[in-house]
Short mmCIF file of N, CA and C in Angstrom, two decimals:
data_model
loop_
_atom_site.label_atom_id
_atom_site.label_comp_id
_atom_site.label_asym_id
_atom_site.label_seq_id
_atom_site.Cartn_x
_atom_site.Cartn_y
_atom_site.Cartn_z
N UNK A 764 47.15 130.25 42.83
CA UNK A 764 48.52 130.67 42.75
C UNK A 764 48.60 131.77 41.69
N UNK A 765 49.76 132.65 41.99
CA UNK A 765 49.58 133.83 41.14
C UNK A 765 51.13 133.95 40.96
N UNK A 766 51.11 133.91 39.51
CA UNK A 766 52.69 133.92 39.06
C UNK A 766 52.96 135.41 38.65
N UNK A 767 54.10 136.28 38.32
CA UNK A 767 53.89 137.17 38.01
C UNK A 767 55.76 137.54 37.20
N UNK A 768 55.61 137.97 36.09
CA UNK A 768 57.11 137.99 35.24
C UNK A 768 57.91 138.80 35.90
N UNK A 769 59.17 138.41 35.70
CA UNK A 769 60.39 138.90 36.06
C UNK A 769 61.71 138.11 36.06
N UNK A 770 62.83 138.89 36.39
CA UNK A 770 63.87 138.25 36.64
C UNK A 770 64.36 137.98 37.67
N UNK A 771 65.00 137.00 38.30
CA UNK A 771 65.91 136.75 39.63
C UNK A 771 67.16 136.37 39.92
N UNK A 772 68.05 136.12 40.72
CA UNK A 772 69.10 135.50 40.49
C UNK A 772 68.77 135.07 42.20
N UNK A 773 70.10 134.00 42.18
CA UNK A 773 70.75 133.65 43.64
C UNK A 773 70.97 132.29 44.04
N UNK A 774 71.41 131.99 45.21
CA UNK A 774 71.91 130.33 45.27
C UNK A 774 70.45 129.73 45.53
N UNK A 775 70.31 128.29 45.66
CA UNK A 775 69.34 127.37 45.41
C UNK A 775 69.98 126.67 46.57
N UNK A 776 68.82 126.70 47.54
CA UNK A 776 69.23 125.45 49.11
C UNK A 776 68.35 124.32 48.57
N UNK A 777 68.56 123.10 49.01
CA UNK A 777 67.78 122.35 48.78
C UNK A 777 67.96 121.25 50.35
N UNK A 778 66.87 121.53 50.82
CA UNK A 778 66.63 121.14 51.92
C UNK A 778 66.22 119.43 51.87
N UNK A 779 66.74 118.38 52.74
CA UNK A 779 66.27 117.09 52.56
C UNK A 779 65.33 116.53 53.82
N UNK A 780 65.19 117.62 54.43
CA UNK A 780 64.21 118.01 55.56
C UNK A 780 63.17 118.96 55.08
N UNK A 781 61.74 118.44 55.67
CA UNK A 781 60.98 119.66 55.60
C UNK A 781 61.35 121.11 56.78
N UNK A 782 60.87 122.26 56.37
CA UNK A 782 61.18 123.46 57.02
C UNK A 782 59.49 124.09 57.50
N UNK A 783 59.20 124.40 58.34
CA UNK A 783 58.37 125.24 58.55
C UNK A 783 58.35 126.84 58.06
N UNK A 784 57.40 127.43 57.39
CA UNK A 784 57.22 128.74 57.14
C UNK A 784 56.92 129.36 58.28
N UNK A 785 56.57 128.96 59.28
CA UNK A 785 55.78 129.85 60.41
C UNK A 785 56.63 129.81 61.79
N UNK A 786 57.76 130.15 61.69
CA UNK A 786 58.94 130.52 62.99
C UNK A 786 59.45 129.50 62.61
N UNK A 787 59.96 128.95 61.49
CA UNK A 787 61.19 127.66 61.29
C UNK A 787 62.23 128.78 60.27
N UNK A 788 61.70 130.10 59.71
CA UNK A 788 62.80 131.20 59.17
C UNK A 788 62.28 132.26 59.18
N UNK A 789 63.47 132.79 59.21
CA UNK A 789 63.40 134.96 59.37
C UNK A 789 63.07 134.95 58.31
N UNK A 790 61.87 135.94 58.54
CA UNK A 790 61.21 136.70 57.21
C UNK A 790 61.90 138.12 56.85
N UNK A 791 63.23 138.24 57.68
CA UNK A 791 64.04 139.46 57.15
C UNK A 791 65.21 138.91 56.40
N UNK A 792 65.38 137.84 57.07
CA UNK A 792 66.84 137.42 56.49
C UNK A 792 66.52 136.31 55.68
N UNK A 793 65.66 135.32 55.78
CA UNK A 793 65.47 134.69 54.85
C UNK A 793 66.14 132.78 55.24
N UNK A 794 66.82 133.22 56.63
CA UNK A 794 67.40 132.31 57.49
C UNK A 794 67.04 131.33 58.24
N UNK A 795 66.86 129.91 58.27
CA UNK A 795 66.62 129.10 58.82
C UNK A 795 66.95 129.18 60.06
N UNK A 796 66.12 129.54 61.27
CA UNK A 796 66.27 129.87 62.51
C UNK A 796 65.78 128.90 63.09
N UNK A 797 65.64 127.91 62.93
CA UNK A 797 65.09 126.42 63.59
C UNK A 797 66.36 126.07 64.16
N UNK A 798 66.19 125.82 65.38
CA UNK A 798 67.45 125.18 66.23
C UNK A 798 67.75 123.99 65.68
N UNK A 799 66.49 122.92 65.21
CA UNK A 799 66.77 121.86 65.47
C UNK A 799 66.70 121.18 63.62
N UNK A 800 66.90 121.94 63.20
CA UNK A 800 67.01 121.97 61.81
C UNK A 800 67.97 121.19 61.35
N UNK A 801 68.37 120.35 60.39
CA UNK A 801 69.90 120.05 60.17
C UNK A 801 70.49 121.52 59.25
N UNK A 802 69.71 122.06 58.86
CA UNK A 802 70.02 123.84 57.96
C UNK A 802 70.09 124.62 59.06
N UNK A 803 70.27 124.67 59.60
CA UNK A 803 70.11 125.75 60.77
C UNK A 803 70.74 126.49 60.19
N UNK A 804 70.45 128.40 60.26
CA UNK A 804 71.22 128.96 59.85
C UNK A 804 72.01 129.02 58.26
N UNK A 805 71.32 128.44 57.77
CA UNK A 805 71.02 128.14 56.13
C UNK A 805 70.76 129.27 55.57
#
């Protein structure tokens, strides 16, 4: 793992489901595109 300094801001989802990285969200939007998600669209 490779950490690297800086600053960020923004909201915090906290999912009580696991999510898939690999077509469970848009890598443009950042959006839970899983139909069957209870986040859908998260």
């Amino acid at each position: 793992m490779i950490l690297a300094g800086g600053d960020s801001g923004g909201d915090i989802l906290v999912c009580h489901q696991g999510i898939s990285f690999w077509g469970g969200v848009d890598p443009d939007t950042s959006r839970i595109i899983d139909a069957h998600h209870p986040d859908h669209g998260a």
